[in-house]
mmCIF file of C-alpha atoms in Angstrom:
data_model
loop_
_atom_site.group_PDB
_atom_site.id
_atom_site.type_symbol
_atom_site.label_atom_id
_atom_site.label_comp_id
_atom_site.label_asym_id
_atom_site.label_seq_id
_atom_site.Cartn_x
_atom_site.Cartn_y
_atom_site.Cartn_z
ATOM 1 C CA UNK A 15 0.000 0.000 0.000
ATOM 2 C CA UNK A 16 2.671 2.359 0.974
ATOM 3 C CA UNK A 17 4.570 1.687 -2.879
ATOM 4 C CA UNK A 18 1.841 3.392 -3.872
ATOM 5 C CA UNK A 19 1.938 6.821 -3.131
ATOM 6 C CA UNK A 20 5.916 6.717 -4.766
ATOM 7 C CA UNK A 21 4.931 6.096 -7.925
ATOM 8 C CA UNK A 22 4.105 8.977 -10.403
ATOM 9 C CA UNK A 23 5.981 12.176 -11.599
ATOM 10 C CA UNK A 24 6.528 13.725 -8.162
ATOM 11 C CA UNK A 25 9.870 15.698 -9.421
ATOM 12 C CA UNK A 26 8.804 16.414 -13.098
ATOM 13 C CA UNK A 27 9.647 20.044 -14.340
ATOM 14 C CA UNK A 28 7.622 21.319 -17.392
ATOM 15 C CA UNK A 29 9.474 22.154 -20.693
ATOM 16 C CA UNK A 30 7.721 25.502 -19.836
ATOM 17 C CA UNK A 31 9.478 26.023 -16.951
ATOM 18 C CA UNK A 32 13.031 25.607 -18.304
ATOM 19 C CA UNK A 33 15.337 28.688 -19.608
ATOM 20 C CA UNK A 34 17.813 25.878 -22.051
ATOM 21 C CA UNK A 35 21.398 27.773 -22.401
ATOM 22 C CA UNK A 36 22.981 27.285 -25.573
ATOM 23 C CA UNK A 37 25.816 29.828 -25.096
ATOM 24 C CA UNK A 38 27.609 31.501 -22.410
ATOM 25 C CA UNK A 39 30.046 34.167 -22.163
ATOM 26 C CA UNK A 40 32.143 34.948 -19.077
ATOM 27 C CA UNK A 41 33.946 38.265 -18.403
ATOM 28 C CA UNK A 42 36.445 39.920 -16.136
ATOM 29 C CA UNK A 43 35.140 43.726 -15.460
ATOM 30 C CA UNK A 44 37.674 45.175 -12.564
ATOM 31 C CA UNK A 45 37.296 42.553 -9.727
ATOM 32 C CA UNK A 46 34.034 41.198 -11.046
ATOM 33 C CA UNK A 47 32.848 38.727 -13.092
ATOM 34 C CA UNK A 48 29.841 39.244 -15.995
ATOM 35 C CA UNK A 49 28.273 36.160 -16.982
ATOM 36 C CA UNK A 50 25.991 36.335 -20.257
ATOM 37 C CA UNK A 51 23.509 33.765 -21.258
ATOM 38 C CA UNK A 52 21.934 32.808 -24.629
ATOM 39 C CA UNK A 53 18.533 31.057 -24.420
ATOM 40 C CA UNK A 54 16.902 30.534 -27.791
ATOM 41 C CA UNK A 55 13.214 31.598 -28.099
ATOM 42 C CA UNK A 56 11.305 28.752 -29.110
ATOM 43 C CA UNK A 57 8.288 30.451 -30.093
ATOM 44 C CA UNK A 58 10.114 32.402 -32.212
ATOM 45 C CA UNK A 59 12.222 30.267 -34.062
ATOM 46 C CA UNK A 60 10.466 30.448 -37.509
ATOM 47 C CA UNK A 61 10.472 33.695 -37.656
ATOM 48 C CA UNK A 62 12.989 35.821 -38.864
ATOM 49 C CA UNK A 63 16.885 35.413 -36.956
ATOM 50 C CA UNK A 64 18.982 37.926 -35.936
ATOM 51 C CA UNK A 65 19.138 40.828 -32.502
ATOM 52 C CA UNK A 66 19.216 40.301 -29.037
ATOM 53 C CA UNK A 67 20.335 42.516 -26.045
ATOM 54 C CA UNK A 68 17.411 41.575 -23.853
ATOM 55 C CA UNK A 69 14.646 42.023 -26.387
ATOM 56 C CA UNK A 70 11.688 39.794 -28.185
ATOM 57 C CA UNK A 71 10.293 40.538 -31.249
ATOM 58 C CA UNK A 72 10.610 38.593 -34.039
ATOM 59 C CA UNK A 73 14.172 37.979 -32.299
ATOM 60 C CA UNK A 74 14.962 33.619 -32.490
ATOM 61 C CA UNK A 75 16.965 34.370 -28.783
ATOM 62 C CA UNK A 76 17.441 36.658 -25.414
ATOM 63 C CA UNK A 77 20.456 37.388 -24.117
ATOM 64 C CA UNK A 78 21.247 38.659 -20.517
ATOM 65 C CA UNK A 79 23.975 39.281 -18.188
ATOM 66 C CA UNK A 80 24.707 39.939 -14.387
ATOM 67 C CA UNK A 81 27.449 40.461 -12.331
ATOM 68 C CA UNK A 82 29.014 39.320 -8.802
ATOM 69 C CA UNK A 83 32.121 38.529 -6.598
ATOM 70 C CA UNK A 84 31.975 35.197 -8.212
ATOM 71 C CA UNK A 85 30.902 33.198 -11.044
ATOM 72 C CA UNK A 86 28.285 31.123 -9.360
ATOM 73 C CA UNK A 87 26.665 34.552 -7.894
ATOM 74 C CA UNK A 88 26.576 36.050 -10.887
ATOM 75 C CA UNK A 89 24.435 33.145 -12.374
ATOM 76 C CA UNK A 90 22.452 33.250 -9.081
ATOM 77 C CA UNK A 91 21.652 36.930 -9.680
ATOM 78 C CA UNK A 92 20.940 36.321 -13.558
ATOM 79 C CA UNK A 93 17.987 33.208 -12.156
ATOM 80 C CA UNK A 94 16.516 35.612 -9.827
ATOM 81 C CA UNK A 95 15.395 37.793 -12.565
ATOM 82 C CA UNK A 96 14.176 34.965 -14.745
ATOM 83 C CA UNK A 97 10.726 33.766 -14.654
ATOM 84 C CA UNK A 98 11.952 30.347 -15.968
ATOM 85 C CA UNK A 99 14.745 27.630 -14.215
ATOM 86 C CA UNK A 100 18.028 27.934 -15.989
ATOM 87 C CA UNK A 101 19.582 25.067 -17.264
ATOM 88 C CA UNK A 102 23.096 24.476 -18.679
ATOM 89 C CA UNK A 103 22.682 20.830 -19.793
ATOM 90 C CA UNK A 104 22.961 21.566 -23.338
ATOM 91 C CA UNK A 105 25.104 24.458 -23.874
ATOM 92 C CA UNK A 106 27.037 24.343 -26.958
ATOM 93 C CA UNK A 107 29.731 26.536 -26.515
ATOM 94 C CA UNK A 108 31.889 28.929 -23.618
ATOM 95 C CA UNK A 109 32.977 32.199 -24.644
ATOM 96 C CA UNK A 110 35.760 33.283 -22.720
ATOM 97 C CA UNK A 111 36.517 37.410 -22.502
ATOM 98 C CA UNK A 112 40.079 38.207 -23.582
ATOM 99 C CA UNK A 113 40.426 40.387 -20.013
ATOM 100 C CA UNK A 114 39.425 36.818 -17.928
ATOM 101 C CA UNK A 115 41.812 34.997 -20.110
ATOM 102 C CA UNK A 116 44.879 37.337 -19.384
ATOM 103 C CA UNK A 117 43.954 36.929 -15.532
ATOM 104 C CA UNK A 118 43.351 33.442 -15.286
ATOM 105 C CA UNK A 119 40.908 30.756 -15.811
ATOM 106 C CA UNK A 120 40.752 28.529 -12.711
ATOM 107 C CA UNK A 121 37.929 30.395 -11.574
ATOM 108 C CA UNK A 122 35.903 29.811 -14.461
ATOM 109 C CA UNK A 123 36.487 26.151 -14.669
ATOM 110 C CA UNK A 124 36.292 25.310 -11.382
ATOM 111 C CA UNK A 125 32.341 26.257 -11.742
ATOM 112 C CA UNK A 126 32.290 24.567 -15.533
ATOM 113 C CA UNK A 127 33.792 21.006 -13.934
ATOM 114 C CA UNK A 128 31.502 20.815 -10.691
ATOM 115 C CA UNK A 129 28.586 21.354 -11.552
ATOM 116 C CA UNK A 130 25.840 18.667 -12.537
ATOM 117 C CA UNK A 131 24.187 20.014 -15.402
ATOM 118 C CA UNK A 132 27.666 21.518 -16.889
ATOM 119 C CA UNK A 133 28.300 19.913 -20.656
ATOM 120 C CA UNK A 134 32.128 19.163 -20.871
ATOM 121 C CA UNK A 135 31.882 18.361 -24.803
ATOM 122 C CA UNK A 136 30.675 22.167 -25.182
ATOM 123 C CA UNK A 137 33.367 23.990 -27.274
ATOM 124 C CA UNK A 138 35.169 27.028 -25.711
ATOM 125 C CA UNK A 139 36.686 29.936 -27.479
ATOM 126 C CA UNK A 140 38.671 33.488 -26.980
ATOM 127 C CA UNK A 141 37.052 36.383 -27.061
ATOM 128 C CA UNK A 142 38.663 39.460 -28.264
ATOM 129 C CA UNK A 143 37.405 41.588 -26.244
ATOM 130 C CA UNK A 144 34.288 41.510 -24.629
ATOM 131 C CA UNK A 145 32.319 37.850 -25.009
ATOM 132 C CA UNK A 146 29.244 39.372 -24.131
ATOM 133 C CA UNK A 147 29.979 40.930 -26.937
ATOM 134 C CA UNK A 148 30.975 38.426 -29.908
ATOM 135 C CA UNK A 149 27.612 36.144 -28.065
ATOM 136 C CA UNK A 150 25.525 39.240 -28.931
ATOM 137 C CA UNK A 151 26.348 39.526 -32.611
ATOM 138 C CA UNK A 152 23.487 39.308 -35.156
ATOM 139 C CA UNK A 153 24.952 36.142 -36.978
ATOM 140 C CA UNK A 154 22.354 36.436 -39.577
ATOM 141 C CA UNK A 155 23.162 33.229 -41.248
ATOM 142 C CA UNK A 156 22.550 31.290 -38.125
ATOM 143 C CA UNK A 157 19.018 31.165 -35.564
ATOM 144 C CA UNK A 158 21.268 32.465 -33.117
ATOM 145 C CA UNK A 159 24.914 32.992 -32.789
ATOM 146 C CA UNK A 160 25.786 30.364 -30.562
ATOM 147 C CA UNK A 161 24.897 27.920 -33.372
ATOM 148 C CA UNK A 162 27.666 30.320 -35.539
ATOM 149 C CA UNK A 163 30.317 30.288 -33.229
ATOM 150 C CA UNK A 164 29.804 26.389 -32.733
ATOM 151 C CA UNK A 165 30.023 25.726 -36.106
ATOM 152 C CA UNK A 166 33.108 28.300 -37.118
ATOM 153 C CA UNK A 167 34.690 26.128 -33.803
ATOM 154 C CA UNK A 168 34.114 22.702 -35.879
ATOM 155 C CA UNK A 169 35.797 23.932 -38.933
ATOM 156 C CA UNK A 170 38.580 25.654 -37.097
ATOM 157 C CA UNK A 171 40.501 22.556 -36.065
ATOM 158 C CA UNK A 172 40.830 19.120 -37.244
ATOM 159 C CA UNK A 173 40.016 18.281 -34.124
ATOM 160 C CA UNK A 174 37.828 20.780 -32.037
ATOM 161 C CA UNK A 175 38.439 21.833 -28.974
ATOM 162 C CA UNK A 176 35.727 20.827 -26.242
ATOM 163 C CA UNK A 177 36.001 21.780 -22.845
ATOM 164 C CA UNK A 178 37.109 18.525 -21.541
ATOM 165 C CA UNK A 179 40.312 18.933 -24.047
ATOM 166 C CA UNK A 180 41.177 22.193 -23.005
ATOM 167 C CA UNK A 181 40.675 21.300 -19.245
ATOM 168 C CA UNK A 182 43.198 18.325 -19.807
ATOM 169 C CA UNK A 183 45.770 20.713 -21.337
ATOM 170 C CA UNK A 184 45.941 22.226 -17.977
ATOM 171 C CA UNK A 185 46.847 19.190 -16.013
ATOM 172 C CA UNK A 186 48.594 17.354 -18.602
ATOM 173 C CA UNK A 187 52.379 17.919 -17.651
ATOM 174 C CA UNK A 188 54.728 18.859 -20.320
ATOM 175 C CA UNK A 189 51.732 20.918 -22.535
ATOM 176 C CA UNK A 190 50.052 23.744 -22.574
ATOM 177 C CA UNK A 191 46.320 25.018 -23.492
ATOM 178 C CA UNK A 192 45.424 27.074 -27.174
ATOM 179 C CA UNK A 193 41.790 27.495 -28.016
ATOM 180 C CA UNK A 194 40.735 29.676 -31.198
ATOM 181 C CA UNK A 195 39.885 33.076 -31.467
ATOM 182 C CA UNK A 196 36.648 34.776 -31.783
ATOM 183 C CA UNK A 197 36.481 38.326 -33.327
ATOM 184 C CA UNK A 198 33.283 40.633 -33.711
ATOM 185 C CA UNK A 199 33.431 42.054 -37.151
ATOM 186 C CA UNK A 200 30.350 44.243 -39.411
ATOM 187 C CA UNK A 201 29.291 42.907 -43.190
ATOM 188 C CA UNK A 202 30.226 44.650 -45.993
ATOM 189 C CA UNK A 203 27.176 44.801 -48.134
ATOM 190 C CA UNK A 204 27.395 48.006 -49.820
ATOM 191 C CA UNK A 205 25.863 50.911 -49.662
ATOM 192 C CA UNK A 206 22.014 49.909 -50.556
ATOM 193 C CA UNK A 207 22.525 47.354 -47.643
ATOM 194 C CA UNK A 208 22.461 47.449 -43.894
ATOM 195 C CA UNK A 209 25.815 46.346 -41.940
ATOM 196 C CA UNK A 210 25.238 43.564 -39.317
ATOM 197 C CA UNK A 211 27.404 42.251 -36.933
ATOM 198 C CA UNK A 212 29.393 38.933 -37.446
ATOM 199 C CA UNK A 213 31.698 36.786 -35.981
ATOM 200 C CA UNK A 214 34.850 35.108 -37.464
ATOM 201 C CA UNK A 215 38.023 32.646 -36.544
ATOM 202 C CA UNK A 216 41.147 34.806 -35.875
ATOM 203 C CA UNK A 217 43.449 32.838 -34.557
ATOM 204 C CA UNK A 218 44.725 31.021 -31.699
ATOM 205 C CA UNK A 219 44.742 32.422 -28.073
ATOM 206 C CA UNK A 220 47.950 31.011 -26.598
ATOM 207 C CA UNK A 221 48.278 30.018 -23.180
ATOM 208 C CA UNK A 222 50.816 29.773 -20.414
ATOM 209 C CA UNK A 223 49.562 27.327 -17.373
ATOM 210 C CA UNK A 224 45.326 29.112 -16.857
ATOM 211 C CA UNK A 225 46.764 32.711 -17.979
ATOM 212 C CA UNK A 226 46.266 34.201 -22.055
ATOM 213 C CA UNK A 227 49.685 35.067 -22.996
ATOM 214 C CA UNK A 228 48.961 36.083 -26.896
ATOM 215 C CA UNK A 229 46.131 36.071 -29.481
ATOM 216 C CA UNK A 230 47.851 34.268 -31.835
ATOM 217 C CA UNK A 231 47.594 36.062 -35.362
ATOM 218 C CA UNK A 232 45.641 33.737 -38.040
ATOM 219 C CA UNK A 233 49.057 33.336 -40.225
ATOM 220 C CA UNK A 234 50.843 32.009 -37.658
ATOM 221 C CA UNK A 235 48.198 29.796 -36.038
ATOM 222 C CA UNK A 236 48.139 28.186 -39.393
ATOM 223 C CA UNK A 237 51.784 26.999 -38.705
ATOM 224 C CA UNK A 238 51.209 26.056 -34.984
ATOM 225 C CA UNK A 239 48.048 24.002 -36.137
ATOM 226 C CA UNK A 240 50.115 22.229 -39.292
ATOM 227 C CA UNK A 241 52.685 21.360 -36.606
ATOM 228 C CA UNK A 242 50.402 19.886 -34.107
ATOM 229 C CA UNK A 243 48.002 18.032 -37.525
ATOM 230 C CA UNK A 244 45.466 20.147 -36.716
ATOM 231 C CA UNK A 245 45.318 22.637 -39.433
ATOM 232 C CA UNK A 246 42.383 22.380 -41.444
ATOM 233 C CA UNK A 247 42.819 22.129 -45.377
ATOM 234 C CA UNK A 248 46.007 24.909 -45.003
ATOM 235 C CA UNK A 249 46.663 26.934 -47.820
ATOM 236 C CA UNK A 250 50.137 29.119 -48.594
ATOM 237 C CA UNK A 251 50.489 31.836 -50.810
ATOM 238 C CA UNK A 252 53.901 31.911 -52.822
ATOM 239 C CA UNK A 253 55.612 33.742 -55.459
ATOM 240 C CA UNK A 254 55.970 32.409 -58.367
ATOM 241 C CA UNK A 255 59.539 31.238 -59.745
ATOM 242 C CA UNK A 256 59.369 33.528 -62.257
ATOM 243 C CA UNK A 257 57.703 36.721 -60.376
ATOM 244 C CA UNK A 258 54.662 37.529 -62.332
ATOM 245 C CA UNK A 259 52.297 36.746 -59.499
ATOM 246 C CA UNK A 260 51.148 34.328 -56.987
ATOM 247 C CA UNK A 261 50.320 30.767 -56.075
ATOM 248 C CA UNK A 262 47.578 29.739 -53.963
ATOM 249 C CA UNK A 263 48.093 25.867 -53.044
ATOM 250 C CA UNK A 264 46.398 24.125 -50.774
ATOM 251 C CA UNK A 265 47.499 21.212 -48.742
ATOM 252 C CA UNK A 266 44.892 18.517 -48.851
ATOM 253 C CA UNK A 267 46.275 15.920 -47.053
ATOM 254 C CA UNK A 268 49.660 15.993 -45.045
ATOM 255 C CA UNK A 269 51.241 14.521 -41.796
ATOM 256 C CA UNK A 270 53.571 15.686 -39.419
ATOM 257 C CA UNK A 271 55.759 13.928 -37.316
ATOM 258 C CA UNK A 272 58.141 15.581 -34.267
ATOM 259 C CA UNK A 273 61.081 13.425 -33.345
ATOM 260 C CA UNK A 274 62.772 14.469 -30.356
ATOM 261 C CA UNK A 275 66.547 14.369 -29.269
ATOM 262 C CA UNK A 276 68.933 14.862 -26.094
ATOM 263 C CA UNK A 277 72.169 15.271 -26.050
ATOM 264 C CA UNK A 278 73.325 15.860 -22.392
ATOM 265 C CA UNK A 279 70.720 18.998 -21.638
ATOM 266 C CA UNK A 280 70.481 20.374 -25.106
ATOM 267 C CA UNK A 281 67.392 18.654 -26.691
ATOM 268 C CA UNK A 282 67.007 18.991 -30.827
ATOM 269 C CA UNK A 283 63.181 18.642 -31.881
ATOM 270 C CA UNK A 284 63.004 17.400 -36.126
ATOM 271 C CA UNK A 285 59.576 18.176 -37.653
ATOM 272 C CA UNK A 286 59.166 16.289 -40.709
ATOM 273 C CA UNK A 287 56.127 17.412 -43.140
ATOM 274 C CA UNK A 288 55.038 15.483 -45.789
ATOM 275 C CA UNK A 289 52.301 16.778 -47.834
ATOM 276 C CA UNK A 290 49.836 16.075 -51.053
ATOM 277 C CA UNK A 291 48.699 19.527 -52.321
ATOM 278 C CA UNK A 292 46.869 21.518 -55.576
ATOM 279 C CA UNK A 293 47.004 24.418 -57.360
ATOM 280 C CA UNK A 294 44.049 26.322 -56.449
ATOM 281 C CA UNK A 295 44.465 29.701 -57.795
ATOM 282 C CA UNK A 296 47.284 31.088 -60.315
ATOM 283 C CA UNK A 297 48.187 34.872 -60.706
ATOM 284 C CA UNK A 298 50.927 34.602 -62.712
ATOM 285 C CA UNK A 299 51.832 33.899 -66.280
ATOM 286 C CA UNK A 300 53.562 30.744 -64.858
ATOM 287 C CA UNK A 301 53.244 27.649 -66.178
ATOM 288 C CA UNK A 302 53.304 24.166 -64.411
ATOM 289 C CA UNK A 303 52.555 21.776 -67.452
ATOM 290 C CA UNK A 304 55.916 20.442 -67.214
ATOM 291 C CA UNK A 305 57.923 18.456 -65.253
ATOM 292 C CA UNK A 306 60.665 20.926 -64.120
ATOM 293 C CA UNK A 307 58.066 23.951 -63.149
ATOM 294 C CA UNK A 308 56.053 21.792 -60.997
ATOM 295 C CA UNK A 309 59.236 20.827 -59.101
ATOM 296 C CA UNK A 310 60.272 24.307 -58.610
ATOM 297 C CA UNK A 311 57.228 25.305 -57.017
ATOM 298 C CA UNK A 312 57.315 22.260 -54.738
ATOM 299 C CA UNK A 313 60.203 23.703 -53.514
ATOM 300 C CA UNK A 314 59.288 27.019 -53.600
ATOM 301 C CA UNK A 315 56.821 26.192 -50.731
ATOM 302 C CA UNK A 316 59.080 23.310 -48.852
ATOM 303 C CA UNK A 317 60.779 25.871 -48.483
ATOM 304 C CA UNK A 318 58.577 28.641 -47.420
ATOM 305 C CA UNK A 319 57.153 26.101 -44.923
ATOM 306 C CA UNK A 320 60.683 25.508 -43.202
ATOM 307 C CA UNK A 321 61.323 29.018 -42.880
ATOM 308 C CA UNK A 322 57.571 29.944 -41.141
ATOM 309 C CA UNK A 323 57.294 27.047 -39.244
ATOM 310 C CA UNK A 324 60.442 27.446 -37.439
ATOM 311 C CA UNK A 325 59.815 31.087 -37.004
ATOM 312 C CA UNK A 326 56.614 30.654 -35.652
ATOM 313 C CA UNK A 327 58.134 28.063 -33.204
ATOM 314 C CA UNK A 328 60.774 30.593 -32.316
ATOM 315 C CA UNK A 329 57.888 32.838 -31.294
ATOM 316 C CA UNK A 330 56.101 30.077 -28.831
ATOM 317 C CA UNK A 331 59.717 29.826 -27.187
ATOM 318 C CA UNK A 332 59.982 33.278 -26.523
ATOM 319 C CA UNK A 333 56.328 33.521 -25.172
ATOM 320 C CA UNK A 334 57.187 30.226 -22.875
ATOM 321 C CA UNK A 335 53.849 28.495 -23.833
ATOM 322 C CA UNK A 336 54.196 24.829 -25.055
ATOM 323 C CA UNK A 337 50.679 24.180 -26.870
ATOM 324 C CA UNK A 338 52.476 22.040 -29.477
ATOM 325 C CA UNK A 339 53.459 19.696 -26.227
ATOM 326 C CA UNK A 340 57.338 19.194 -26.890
ATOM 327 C CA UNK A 341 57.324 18.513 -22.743
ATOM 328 C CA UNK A 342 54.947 16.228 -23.451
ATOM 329 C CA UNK A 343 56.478 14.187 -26.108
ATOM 330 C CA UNK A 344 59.451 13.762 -24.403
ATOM 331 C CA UNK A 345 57.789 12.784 -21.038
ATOM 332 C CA UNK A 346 55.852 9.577 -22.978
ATOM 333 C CA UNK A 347 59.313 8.932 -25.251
ATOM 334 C CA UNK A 348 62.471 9.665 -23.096
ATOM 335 C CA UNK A 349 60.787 9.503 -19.733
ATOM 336 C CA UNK A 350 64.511 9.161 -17.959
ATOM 337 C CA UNK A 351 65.787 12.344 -19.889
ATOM 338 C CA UNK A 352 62.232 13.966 -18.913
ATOM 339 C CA UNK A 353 62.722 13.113 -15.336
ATOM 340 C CA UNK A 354 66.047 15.113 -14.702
ATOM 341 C CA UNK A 355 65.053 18.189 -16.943
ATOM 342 C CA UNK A 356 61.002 18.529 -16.160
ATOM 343 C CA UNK A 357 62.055 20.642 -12.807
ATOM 344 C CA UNK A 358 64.492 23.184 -15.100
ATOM 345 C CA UNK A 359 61.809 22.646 -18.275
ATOM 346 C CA UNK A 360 60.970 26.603 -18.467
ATOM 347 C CA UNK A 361 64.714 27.363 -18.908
ATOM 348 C CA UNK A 362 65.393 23.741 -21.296
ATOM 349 C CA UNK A 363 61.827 24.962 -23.786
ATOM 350 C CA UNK A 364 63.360 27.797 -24.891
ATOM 351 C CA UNK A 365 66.673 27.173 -26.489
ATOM 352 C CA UNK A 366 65.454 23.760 -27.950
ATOM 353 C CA UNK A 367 66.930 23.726 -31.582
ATOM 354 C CA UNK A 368 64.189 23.812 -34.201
ATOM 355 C CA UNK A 369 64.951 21.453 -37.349
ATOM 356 C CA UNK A 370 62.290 21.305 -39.620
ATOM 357 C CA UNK A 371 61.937 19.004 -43.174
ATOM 358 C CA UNK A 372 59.571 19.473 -45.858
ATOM 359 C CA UNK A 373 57.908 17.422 -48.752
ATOM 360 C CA UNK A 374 55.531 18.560 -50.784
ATOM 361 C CA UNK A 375 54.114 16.702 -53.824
ATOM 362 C CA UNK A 376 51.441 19.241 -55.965
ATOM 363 C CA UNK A 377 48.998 16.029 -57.749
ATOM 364 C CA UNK A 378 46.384 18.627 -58.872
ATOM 365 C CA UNK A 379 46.478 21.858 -60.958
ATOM 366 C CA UNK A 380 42.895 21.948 -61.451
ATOM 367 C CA UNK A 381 40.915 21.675 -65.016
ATOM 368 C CA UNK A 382 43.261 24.298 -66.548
ATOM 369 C CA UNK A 383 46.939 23.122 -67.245
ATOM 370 C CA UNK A 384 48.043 26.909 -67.658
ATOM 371 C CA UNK A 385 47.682 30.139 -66.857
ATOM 372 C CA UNK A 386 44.685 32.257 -69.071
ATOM 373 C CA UNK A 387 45.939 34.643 -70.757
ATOM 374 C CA UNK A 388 44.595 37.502 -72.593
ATOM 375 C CA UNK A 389 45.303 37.936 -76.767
ATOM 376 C CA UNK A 390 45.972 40.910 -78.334
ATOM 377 C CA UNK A 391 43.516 41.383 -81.564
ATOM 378 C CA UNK A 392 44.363 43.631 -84.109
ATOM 379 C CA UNK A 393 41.634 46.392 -84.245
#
């Protein structure tokens, strides 16, 4: 008799009583932190997309922030002036403010790992600047921009960057966190048209330990991605060999493989790229129907991709940051050798001597086997 009265939906909560977050930004303002939420608007969604900033309308989503001592107060002060429960069970990406990055993100991911409803395979990007701001773009290819920025996060990486990955760059020893970069930018539609706001990749942000030590320009994140395999279909611009214009090739399919070395304290790291590529755009009167041209402008870019990739190495050195994961590579590989120099490892990272091999084979020039070129017609 008593089973009875424990059976039906005593704890049920009505899909009307549920805020659903989709995106969340988190900023540093002075000594507080500003937490903004995206909720999509159901009963708006086949209506027209686009706005925000707290409003309805034919608007697909509302977006609010509030302010506090903490991160978890802030969201406490955001529920109180909801009507609805908030829930963070299927967020879809973190927007991190450039100012919160610079002064540390342990607070903010102490509250993303402990709490229930928290979605570690959400992505997580850079703001820079404000995230409230890039979350409050119009995005007015996408219901809402938190669908944008998710799906610019997909194609950003060969492997995206969830939450749970970026948390394990913390604690892994011997590497250190990168997560792309987010960037609030207006359309260009002329001057019958309206400007909206947008949001594009930029970059990586480049960490040292939980603190932002550079937004990583998109050039050189290109070459810090191709080291790591993560760059997504890369393409290099070159000169021609015989300087009439530009190449555009694009690496389709290419591996990379780092091969460390010790000698005493001095450690040697050999990056070896091999690469299948095509011609994708040609601005020059240069031909590469034969033989001999195509080989020159394989080599033109072997060896434009030696030169920037050890540069752009160069550049992690001097910042300190290890998102590449050189510590860790020789932790699993030479774990004797990793033992005696992990405790001197910030003063060992940067003088490591960069060696770096190319090969690049070009299979496709596309339909045309040379350059168009205009004729000259007698008039």
């Amino acid at each position: 008799m008593m089973s009875f009265f424990l059976i039906g939906c005593w704890d049920r909560e009505e899909i009307n009583d549920v805020a659903f977050v989709v995106g969340t930004a988190i900023d540093k303002k002075e000594d507080q932190y500003m937490v903004s939420i995206q909720i999509p608007l159901v009963g708006e969604m086949g209506g027209q997309s686009g706005g925000g900033g707290g409003t309805t309308g034919d608007k697909t989503w509302f977006i609010d922030s509030a302010t506090g001592e903490t991160i978890r107060e802030a969201n406490e002060r955001k529920q109180s002036a909801l009507s609805r429960n908030i829930n963070f069970s299927h967020r879809r990406i973190v927007v991190i403010g450039e100012d919160l990055a610079k002064d540390g993100l342990m607070p903010a991911f102490d509250i993303l790992a402990r709490g229930q409803q928290n979605r570690l395979t959400a992505f997580i990007v850079i703001a820079d600047g404000l995230g409230r701001d890039v979350l409050n773009a119009d995005a007015p290819i996408e219901q809402y921009p938190s669908e944008m920025l998710r799906e610019l996060t997909i194609g950003a990486t060969t492997k995206p960057i969830f939450l749970k990955t970026f948390m394990y760059h913390f604690v892994e020893e011997g590497l250190d966190a990168y997560a792309p970069v987010v960037k609030l930018v207006e359309t260009e539609p002329g001057d019958k048209g309206e400007a909206q706001t947008n949001i594009q990749i930029d970059g990586l942000a480049i960490l040292k330990k939980d603190k932002l030590v550079e937004l990583l320009e998109p050039e050189k994140a290109k070459y810090v991605l191709l080291t790591m395999n993560q760059a997504n279909l890369p393409t290099f611009k070159i000169d021609a060999p015989d300087h009439t214009g530009k190449l555009m090739i694009q690496l389709q399919e290419y591996e990379t493989n780092l091969s460390p070395s010790i000698n005493e304290e001095e450690v040697t790291m050999e990056i070896n790229i091999r690469a299948k590529g095509a011609l994708v755009e040609n601005m020059s009167t240069f031909s590469m129907r034969n033989y001999e041209n195509k080989k020159k402008v394989e080599q033109h870019l072997e060896e434009k991709l030696k030169t920037d990739v050890k540069q752009t190495i160069h550049h992690l050195q001097s910042l300190g940051s290890d998102p590449i994961g050189f510590g860790q590579l020789l932790r699993r590989n030479k774990v004797n050798e990793w033992m005696k120099l992990k405790g001197q490892w910030e003063n060992v990272y940067p003088k490591i001597e960069i060696k770096v091999d190319a090969r690049v084979h070009i299979e496709h020039e596309g339909v045309l086997s040379k350059p168009l070129e205009n004729k000259e017609h007698d008039s």
